Amino acid sequence: MAIESTLSRMRSPGDTTRVIRESRKEAMRVILEVLQGSRKGRTFMFDRHDTFIVGRSRFVHCSMPEDMALSRDHFMLEINPPQCELRDLGSTNGTFVNNQRVDRIRLASGDLIAAGQSVFRVKVDQAPLSSSDAGSPSSSGSRSEGDGLVAIRCAGCLTPAPQNITIAGPTQGDATEVVEWWCSQCRSESAVLPQPVPHYTTLREIGRGAMGVVYQARHNQTGQLVALKLIVPETATTRTAIDRFYREMSVISQLRHPNIVEWYEQGMTRGQFWFAMEYVAGPNLEALAKEQPGRYPTIQACRLTCQILKGLDQAHRMGFVHRDVKPENILIAQTTEGLLAKISDFGLAKSFRGVGLSGLTFSGEMRGTVPFMPPEQMLDFKTVTPLADLYATAATLYYLLTCKYIYDEPAGGGDLIRMLLEEQPVPLRIRRPDVPQPLATVIEQCLARDPNERITDASSMRRALKPFC
């Protein structure tokens, strides 16, 4: 299977270390040392946003099939240096951190993790940057005035930052480089009250999610209505990181298609990012599904999905992968010709995380994202192909038809990630018997666990759905 072959490349027999990039002069990295168990002596290093799963399954990153005290998928680490969070995946015998059984916990350097017969130690290691690494997207570190830097203060209230503050994002090695940071109080206030944005007047809140708050706003000069998204970075951020993020989003803003929400402009005010986008006066697809739960017309559902695939087809041809297609990110406009689906937030999550501006993905986005995420994206977080978008589109169509995820809700508070890695989707016709069997077959093919068994591109998937429109 493709997942197995991907992981086998990551775990070649001669490797003793999982190195994310060649350079060993990262400013900040998380190191996982195996102190006890069948993998004793192994070391895994992470210098950028990644996931790492331990268990008996052959598909996880640290596979120990001989340890019968482990569950198939025992625990997962999400790393975004210097942050590291552990999540127990509903294991039978539990995961222990410093001798305490845990379900989910933020880890610190020196913490000991016990699972099955194995013990791991977490280290957060800081190394000096070389000049060649100074512009790396994963560079991060801790700075203070004692290092010769200009004092870092909160962009909202000017409170001095802690001496050991962690700064994410690339740097130019300039000790006077501007660093944007928000204290916890200002961060909380910004989540309640929108900050003023140049050239725009905020009218009302449209919605909020893991990445920020969206408002309807009006451009002061043109009067144009826009959707204004406001995001506060999770960590202190260098101006170099911000500029790199702007460059990436400028490239993505060139993506123009009737089925993709248009990107107008972006900026930062008082440490808070703002993004002006096309305003779509309609619900998202999640709300549409809930209007007629489990009864949404099959023909209309397939038409909207084909529109989504048109937008994805152009994006994929231009080299862009969305990575987060889900009902919440599909906006529905009403036109003279009927409903029109538009994909929102194209490239935003990837670019934001890619330069170290976000925190830990699964801390805030678990239930909204995982049910639409293909298994290979969980296992290889960095390398995501267009096939991931097609899987997510099929899961979105499934949701529109049934108003349910492709998996049953975990019993007894079980873990969604474990279900993603181990369970098969519930057959569509069990949830919605009136769906034609040929359509159910197409959707289930697109939801195959093995990417090689899925329909290969957006255009082909659209052709497969056309007979049902």
XYZ file of C-alpha atoms in Angstrom:
469
model
C 0.000 0.000 0.000
C 1.052 3.600 -0.594
C 0.954 4.441 3.117
C 3.186 1.505 3.928
C 5.677 2.352 1.196
C 5.813 5.985 2.339
C 6.539 4.963 5.896
C 9.055 2.344 4.881
C 11.070 5.093 3.222
C 10.919 7.043 6.467
C 12.034 4.000 8.483
C 14.718 2.392 6.337
C 16.557 -0.395 8.296
C 19.875 1.445 8.396
C 18.415 4.607 9.863
C 18.885 5.315 13.545
C 17.479 8.829 13.417
C 14.425 10.360 11.762
C 15.849 13.609 10.403
C 13.413 16.048 8.886
C 16.039 18.007 6.959
C 19.734 17.690 6.285
C 21.014 20.624 8.319
C 21.811 19.903 11.974
C 21.966 23.589 12.948
C 18.297 24.156 13.629
C 17.515 26.953 16.060
C 14.908 24.836 17.858
C 14.020 21.164 17.604
C 12.237 18.480 19.581
C 14.130 15.232 20.157
C 12.498 11.954 21.215
C 14.909 9.411 22.706
C 13.935 5.753 23.261
C 15.366 4.812 26.658
C 13.740 1.401 27.107
C 11.999 -1.209 24.968
C 12.572 -2.906 21.628
C 13.654 0.353 19.970
C 16.066 1.331 22.740
C 18.784 3.631 21.422
C 16.691 5.109 18.601
C 16.428 8.886 18.369
C 13.831 10.860 16.439
C 14.343 14.563 15.707
C 11.779 17.117 14.562
C 12.570 20.644 13.445
C 9.185 21.607 12.004
C 5.459 20.876 12.237
C 4.922 17.124 12.180
C 3.060 14.180 13.694
C 4.529 10.989 15.151
C 2.537 7.874 16.084
C 3.690 4.937 18.237
C 2.019 1.516 18.310
C 2.019 -2.084 17.066
C 0.596 -1.274 13.616
C 3.030 -1.560 10.731
C 1.779 1.766 9.396
C 2.794 3.977 12.338
C 6.077 5.869 12.555
C 7.528 3.893 15.466
C 6.206 0.362 14.958
C 6.763 -2.214 17.701
C 4.606 -5.238 16.773
C 6.401 -7.447 19.285
C 5.206 -5.346 22.265
C 1.803 -6.844 23.037
C 1.211 -4.290 25.803
C 0.909 -1.594 23.118
C -2.279 -0.927 21.182
C -2.117 -0.870 17.390
C -2.179 2.926 17.476
C -1.126 3.770 21.016
C -0.269 7.463 21.208
C 0.426 10.382 18.905
C 2.758 13.331 19.268
C 2.105 16.568 17.431
C 5.258 18.668 17.237
C 5.709 22.272 16.196
C 9.050 23.190 17.842
C 9.314 24.063 20.615
C 5.747 22.925 21.264
C 4.957 19.235 21.650
C 1.653 17.662 22.624
C 0.849 14.013 23.370
C -2.529 12.428 22.726
C -3.390 8.897 23.839
C -5.290 7.201 20.999
C -7.694 5.243 23.189
C -5.051 2.661 24.116
C -6.004 -0.316 26.276
C -3.155 -0.059 28.771
C -2.737 3.694 28.744
C 0.039 6.202 28.154
C 1.946 7.617 31.125
C 3.879 10.878 31.397
C 6.109 11.156 34.445
C 4.234 8.188 35.987
C 0.802 9.777 35.533
C -1.726 8.272 33.111
C -2.788 10.899 30.597
C -5.222 11.326 27.735
C -3.739 14.531 26.384
C -0.943 16.727 27.674
C 1.468 19.447 26.556
C 5.009 18.100 27.008
C 8.123 19.835 28.295
C 11.804 19.084 27.907
C 12.785 16.204 30.196
C 9.343 14.572 30.342
C 9.311 10.757 30.323
C 6.666 8.888 28.303
C 5.870 5.243 29.144
C 3.786 3.076 26.809
C 3.795 -0.719 26.803
C 7.344 -1.849 27.531
C 8.933 1.315 26.145
C 10.064 4.548 27.746
C 10.756 7.742 25.774
C 12.359 11.004 26.851
C 11.437 14.372 25.325
C 14.138 16.982 24.829
C 13.793 20.468 23.421
C 17.172 21.283 21.958
C 18.383 24.698 20.851
C 21.369 24.983 18.535
C 22.989 28.057 16.952
C 21.862 28.993 13.459
C 24.384 29.056 10.665
C 24.117 31.856 8.117
C 22.663 29.454 5.577
C 19.889 28.494 8.010
C 18.936 32.024 8.956
C 16.206 32.236 6.343
C 14.877 28.730 6.879
C 11.112 28.499 7.279
C 11.484 26.370 10.397
C 13.983 28.486 12.285
C 12.872 29.463 15.764
C 14.450 30.185 19.065
C 14.393 31.938 22.423
C 15.645 35.493 22.747
C 15.940 38.184 25.372
C 17.389 41.643 25.788
C 20.544 40.024 27.096
C 21.144 38.645 23.620
C 21.504 42.174 22.254
C 17.956 42.323 20.879
C 15.596 45.237 21.079
C 13.080 44.595 23.891
C 9.992 42.708 22.709
C 6.695 44.205 23.826
C 3.054 43.251 23.347
C 1.675 44.827 20.170
C -1.554 45.582 22.020
C -0.577 46.990 25.434
C 3.247 47.281 25.244
C 3.770 44.889 28.165
C 7.371 43.567 28.042
C 7.649 39.960 26.863
C 9.120 37.274 29.159
C 12.907 36.920 28.998
C 12.669 33.356 27.684
C 10.026 34.043 25.030
C 10.090 31.682 22.050
C 10.137 33.312 18.629
C 8.862 31.297 15.680
C 9.610 31.799 12.031
C 12.670 32.554 9.901
C 15.096 35.304 10.783
C 17.676 37.341 8.926
C 20.083 37.194 11.846
C 19.489 40.883 12.568
C 19.430 41.593 16.298
C 17.171 44.609 15.732
C 14.600 42.722 13.679
C 10.993 43.558 14.544
C 9.153 40.837 16.451
C 5.348 40.818 16.751
C 3.922 39.369 19.996
C 0.616 39.494 21.877
C 0.265 38.892 25.610
C -2.425 36.492 26.814
C -4.753 39.287 27.973
C -4.684 41.118 24.639
C -5.096 37.817 22.815
C -8.250 37.107 24.825
C -9.636 40.576 24.192
C -8.992 40.322 20.448
C -11.060 37.136 20.312
C -14.058 39.099 21.624
C -13.673 42.495 19.958
C -12.424 43.004 16.368
C -9.327 45.171 16.022
C -9.531 48.152 13.635
C -8.297 47.299 10.128
C -7.053 50.072 7.814
C -9.480 51.008 4.996
C -12.292 48.759 6.336
C -15.294 49.156 8.620
C -16.368 45.993 10.434
C -20.133 45.370 10.201
C -20.883 42.031 11.870
C -19.374 38.687 12.816
C -19.947 35.924 10.259
C -18.258 33.031 12.020
C -15.263 31.849 13.994
C -13.116 28.735 13.955
C -9.760 27.317 14.981
C -7.805 29.754 12.801
C -9.603 32.999 13.613
C -12.738 35.121 13.346
C -14.459 36.245 10.126
C -16.417 39.488 9.853
C -18.467 41.121 7.162
C -16.796 44.453 6.442
C -17.018 47.352 3.989
C -14.126 49.014 2.193
C -14.233 52.665 3.212
C -13.430 54.073 -0.244
C -15.138 51.690 -2.664
C -18.011 50.512 -0.481
C -17.305 46.922 -1.505
C -18.449 44.252 0.959
C -15.760 41.753 1.926
C -15.214 38.880 4.303
C -12.500 40.027 6.702
C -10.608 37.267 8.501
C -8.582 38.160 11.614
C -5.916 35.833 13.028
C -3.522 36.307 15.928
C -0.302 34.263 15.565
C 0.112 31.622 18.268
C 3.718 32.625 18.982
C 5.947 35.673 18.817
C 6.746 36.162 15.149
C 9.621 37.740 13.256
C 9.031 40.293 10.528
C 10.921 37.961 8.176
C 8.347 35.220 8.863
C 5.518 37.647 8.249
C 7.020 38.836 4.946
C 7.529 35.243 3.799
C 3.912 34.428 4.648
C 2.774 37.455 2.638
C 4.825 36.292 -0.359
C 3.295 32.814 -0.247
C -0.229 34.190 0.006
C 0.460 36.626 -2.846
C 1.259 33.668 -5.075
C -1.932 31.872 -4.027
C -3.958 35.052 -4.599
C -3.243 34.643 -8.314
C -5.631 31.674 -8.254
C -8.795 32.897 -9.965
C -11.777 30.636 -10.553
C -15.577 30.996 -10.184
C -15.579 28.144 -7.658
C -12.791 29.557 -5.473
C -13.304 32.484 -3.078
C -11.284 35.402 -4.433
C -8.428 36.788 -2.337
C -8.218 40.610 -2.346
C -5.515 41.806 0.041
C -3.874 41.179 3.392
C -1.982 42.995 6.098
C -1.177 43.190 9.786
C -2.324 45.696 12.364
C -1.252 45.693 16.013
C 0.171 42.182 15.706
C -2.969 40.714 14.161
C -3.169 39.408 10.589
C -6.128 40.458 8.481
C -7.258 39.042 5.142
C -9.861 40.627 2.875
C -11.665 38.089 0.699
C -14.701 37.846 -1.530
C -17.882 38.065 0.533
C -20.269 35.183 -0.191
C -23.804 35.968 0.957
C -24.865 32.444 1.762
C -24.353 29.523 4.140
C -21.485 27.077 4.144
C -22.060 23.507 3.050
C -22.241 22.273 6.642
C -25.213 24.532 7.329
C -26.790 23.477 4.029
C -26.583 19.810 5.029
C -28.212 20.551 8.384
C -31.189 22.257 6.715
C -32.301 18.853 5.410
C -30.334 16.367 7.530
C -29.979 13.100 5.655
C -32.420 14.213 2.967
C -30.469 16.670 0.826
C -31.320 16.016 -2.865
C -28.779 13.694 -4.467
C -28.771 15.517 -7.815
C -28.084 18.922 -6.242
C -25.399 17.443 -3.945
C -23.554 15.999 -6.938
C -23.853 19.285 -8.855
C -22.265 21.223 -5.992
C -19.522 18.617 -5.672
C -18.745 18.867 -9.380
C -18.374 22.630 -8.945
C -15.924 22.046 -6.090
C -13.975 19.686 -8.328
C -13.806 22.307 -11.091
C -12.079 24.700 -8.705
C -9.759 21.984 -7.392
C -8.879 20.887 -10.925
C -7.533 24.322 -11.815
C -5.740 24.689 -8.483
C -4.078 21.282 -8.804
C -2.962 22.067 -12.351
C -1.280 25.201 -10.961
C 0.452 23.185 -8.263
C -1.751 24.123 -5.281
C -3.219 21.641 -2.789
C -5.871 22.900 -0.378
C -5.191 20.348 2.417
C -8.335 21.237 4.372
C -11.403 20.660 2.186
C -14.430 20.210 4.459
C -18.063 21.416 4.581
C -17.133 24.431 6.705
C -14.760 25.638 3.958
C -17.286 25.369 1.124
C -19.404 28.528 0.829
C -22.685 28.508 -1.092
C -23.736 31.543 -3.145
C -27.162 32.035 -4.676
C -27.013 33.109 -8.342
C -29.596 33.549 -11.087
C -28.556 30.112 -12.349
C -28.879 28.409 -8.958
C -26.505 27.499 -6.155
C -22.784 28.049 -6.651
C -20.132 26.351 -4.501
C -16.956 28.299 -3.674
C -13.880 26.891 -1.908
C -12.589 29.196 0.826
C -9.273 29.525 2.702
C -7.212 28.126 -0.175
C -3.631 27.721 1.006
C -4.116 29.772 4.169
C -3.589 26.973 6.699
C -0.571 25.538 4.873
C 1.183 28.885 4.483
C 0.388 29.964 8.033
C 1.831 26.783 9.533
C 4.670 26.578 7.060
C 6.421 29.647 8.445
C 5.799 28.708 12.075
C 2.928 31.127 12.783
C 0.438 28.543 14.066
C 0.468 26.447 17.176
C -0.567 22.813 17.268
C -3.127 21.896 14.606
C -5.009 19.192 16.435
C -5.396 21.231 19.612
C -8.166 23.277 18.030
C -9.248 21.597 14.796
C -9.792 17.982 15.804
C -13.492 17.395 15.240
C -13.818 19.750 12.312
C -10.874 18.443 10.290
C -10.028 14.817 11.061
C -13.279 13.276 9.703
C -12.377 14.689 6.269
C -8.638 13.955 6.387
C -7.198 10.978 4.455
C -5.108 8.498 6.498
C -1.901 9.301 4.599
C -2.148 12.979 5.580
C -2.131 12.021 9.256
C 0.858 9.729 8.758
C 2.908 12.036 6.550
C 1.846 15.519 7.586
C 4.277 17.397 5.360
C 3.770 15.632 2.031
C 0.174 16.073 0.881
C -0.883 15.440 -2.729
C -4.005 16.399 -4.704
C -5.415 12.948 -3.874
C -5.924 14.208 -0.315
C -8.234 16.949 -1.610
C -10.236 14.396 -3.614
C -10.660 12.158 -0.564
C -11.810 15.158 1.472
C -14.226 16.174 -1.296
C -15.756 12.683 -1.302
C -16.082 12.819 2.499
C -17.737 16.236 2.119
C -20.257 14.870 -0.417
C -20.939 11.959 1.946
C -21.651 14.489 4.708
C -23.950 16.559 2.493
C -25.992 13.450 1.640
C -26.166 12.004 5.158
C -25.376 14.869 7.563
C -22.972 12.405 9.185
C -19.221 11.819 9.097
C -17.896 8.812 7.200
C -17.155 7.199 10.594
C -19.521 6.636 13.487
C -18.906 8.949 16.402
C -16.382 7.206 18.684
C -18.126 5.255 21.428
C -17.326 6.269 24.998
C -15.296 9.266 23.912
C -12.923 7.237 21.734
C -10.336 8.948 19.605
C -11.101 10.203 16.096
C -7.478 9.756 15.042
C -7.522 6.066 15.939
C -10.694 5.664 13.863
C -9.038 7.417 10.929
C -6.063 5.056 11.102
C -7.929 1.803 11.728
C -11.614 1.922 10.799
C -13.330 1.610 7.434
C -15.952 4.246 6.507
C -19.558 3.306 7.162
C -21.042 2.270 3.761
C -23.011 5.190 2.370
C -26.205 3.223 1.661
C -26.445 2.134 5.293
C -26.856 5.799 6.140
C -28.861 6.752 3.044
C -30.494 3.729 1.308
C -32.056 5.834 -1.482
C -28.638 6.836 -2.888
C -28.078 4.940 -6.177
C -25.608 2.090 -5.777
C -23.384 3.300 -8.665
C -23.026 6.695 -6.944
C -22.223 5.041 -3.629
C -19.563 2.985 -5.418
C -17.912 6.112 -6.844
C -17.857 7.839 -3.447
C -16.501 4.770 -1.672
C -13.761 4.385 -4.290
C -12.696 7.968 -3.601
C -12.579 7.120 0.123
C -10.285 4.103 -0.312
C -7.596 3.905 2.371
C -4.960 3.233 -0.284
C -4.479 6.373 -2.428
C -3.567 4.149 -5.402
C -7.109 2.733 -5.408
C -8.794 6.140 -5.688
C -9.819 8.102 -8.756
C -6.637 9.829 -9.834
C -7.573 13.473 -10.476
C -10.316 16.064 -10.030
C -11.372 16.010 -13.685
C -11.837 12.218 -13.651
C -13.779 12.360 -10.393
C -16.067 15.020 -11.852
C -16.728 12.854 -14.909
C -17.565 9.932 -12.616
C -20.149 12.057 -10.765
C -21.661 13.711 -13.873
C -24.241 10.939 -14.548
C -25.807 11.656 -11.152
C -26.243 15.411 -11.719
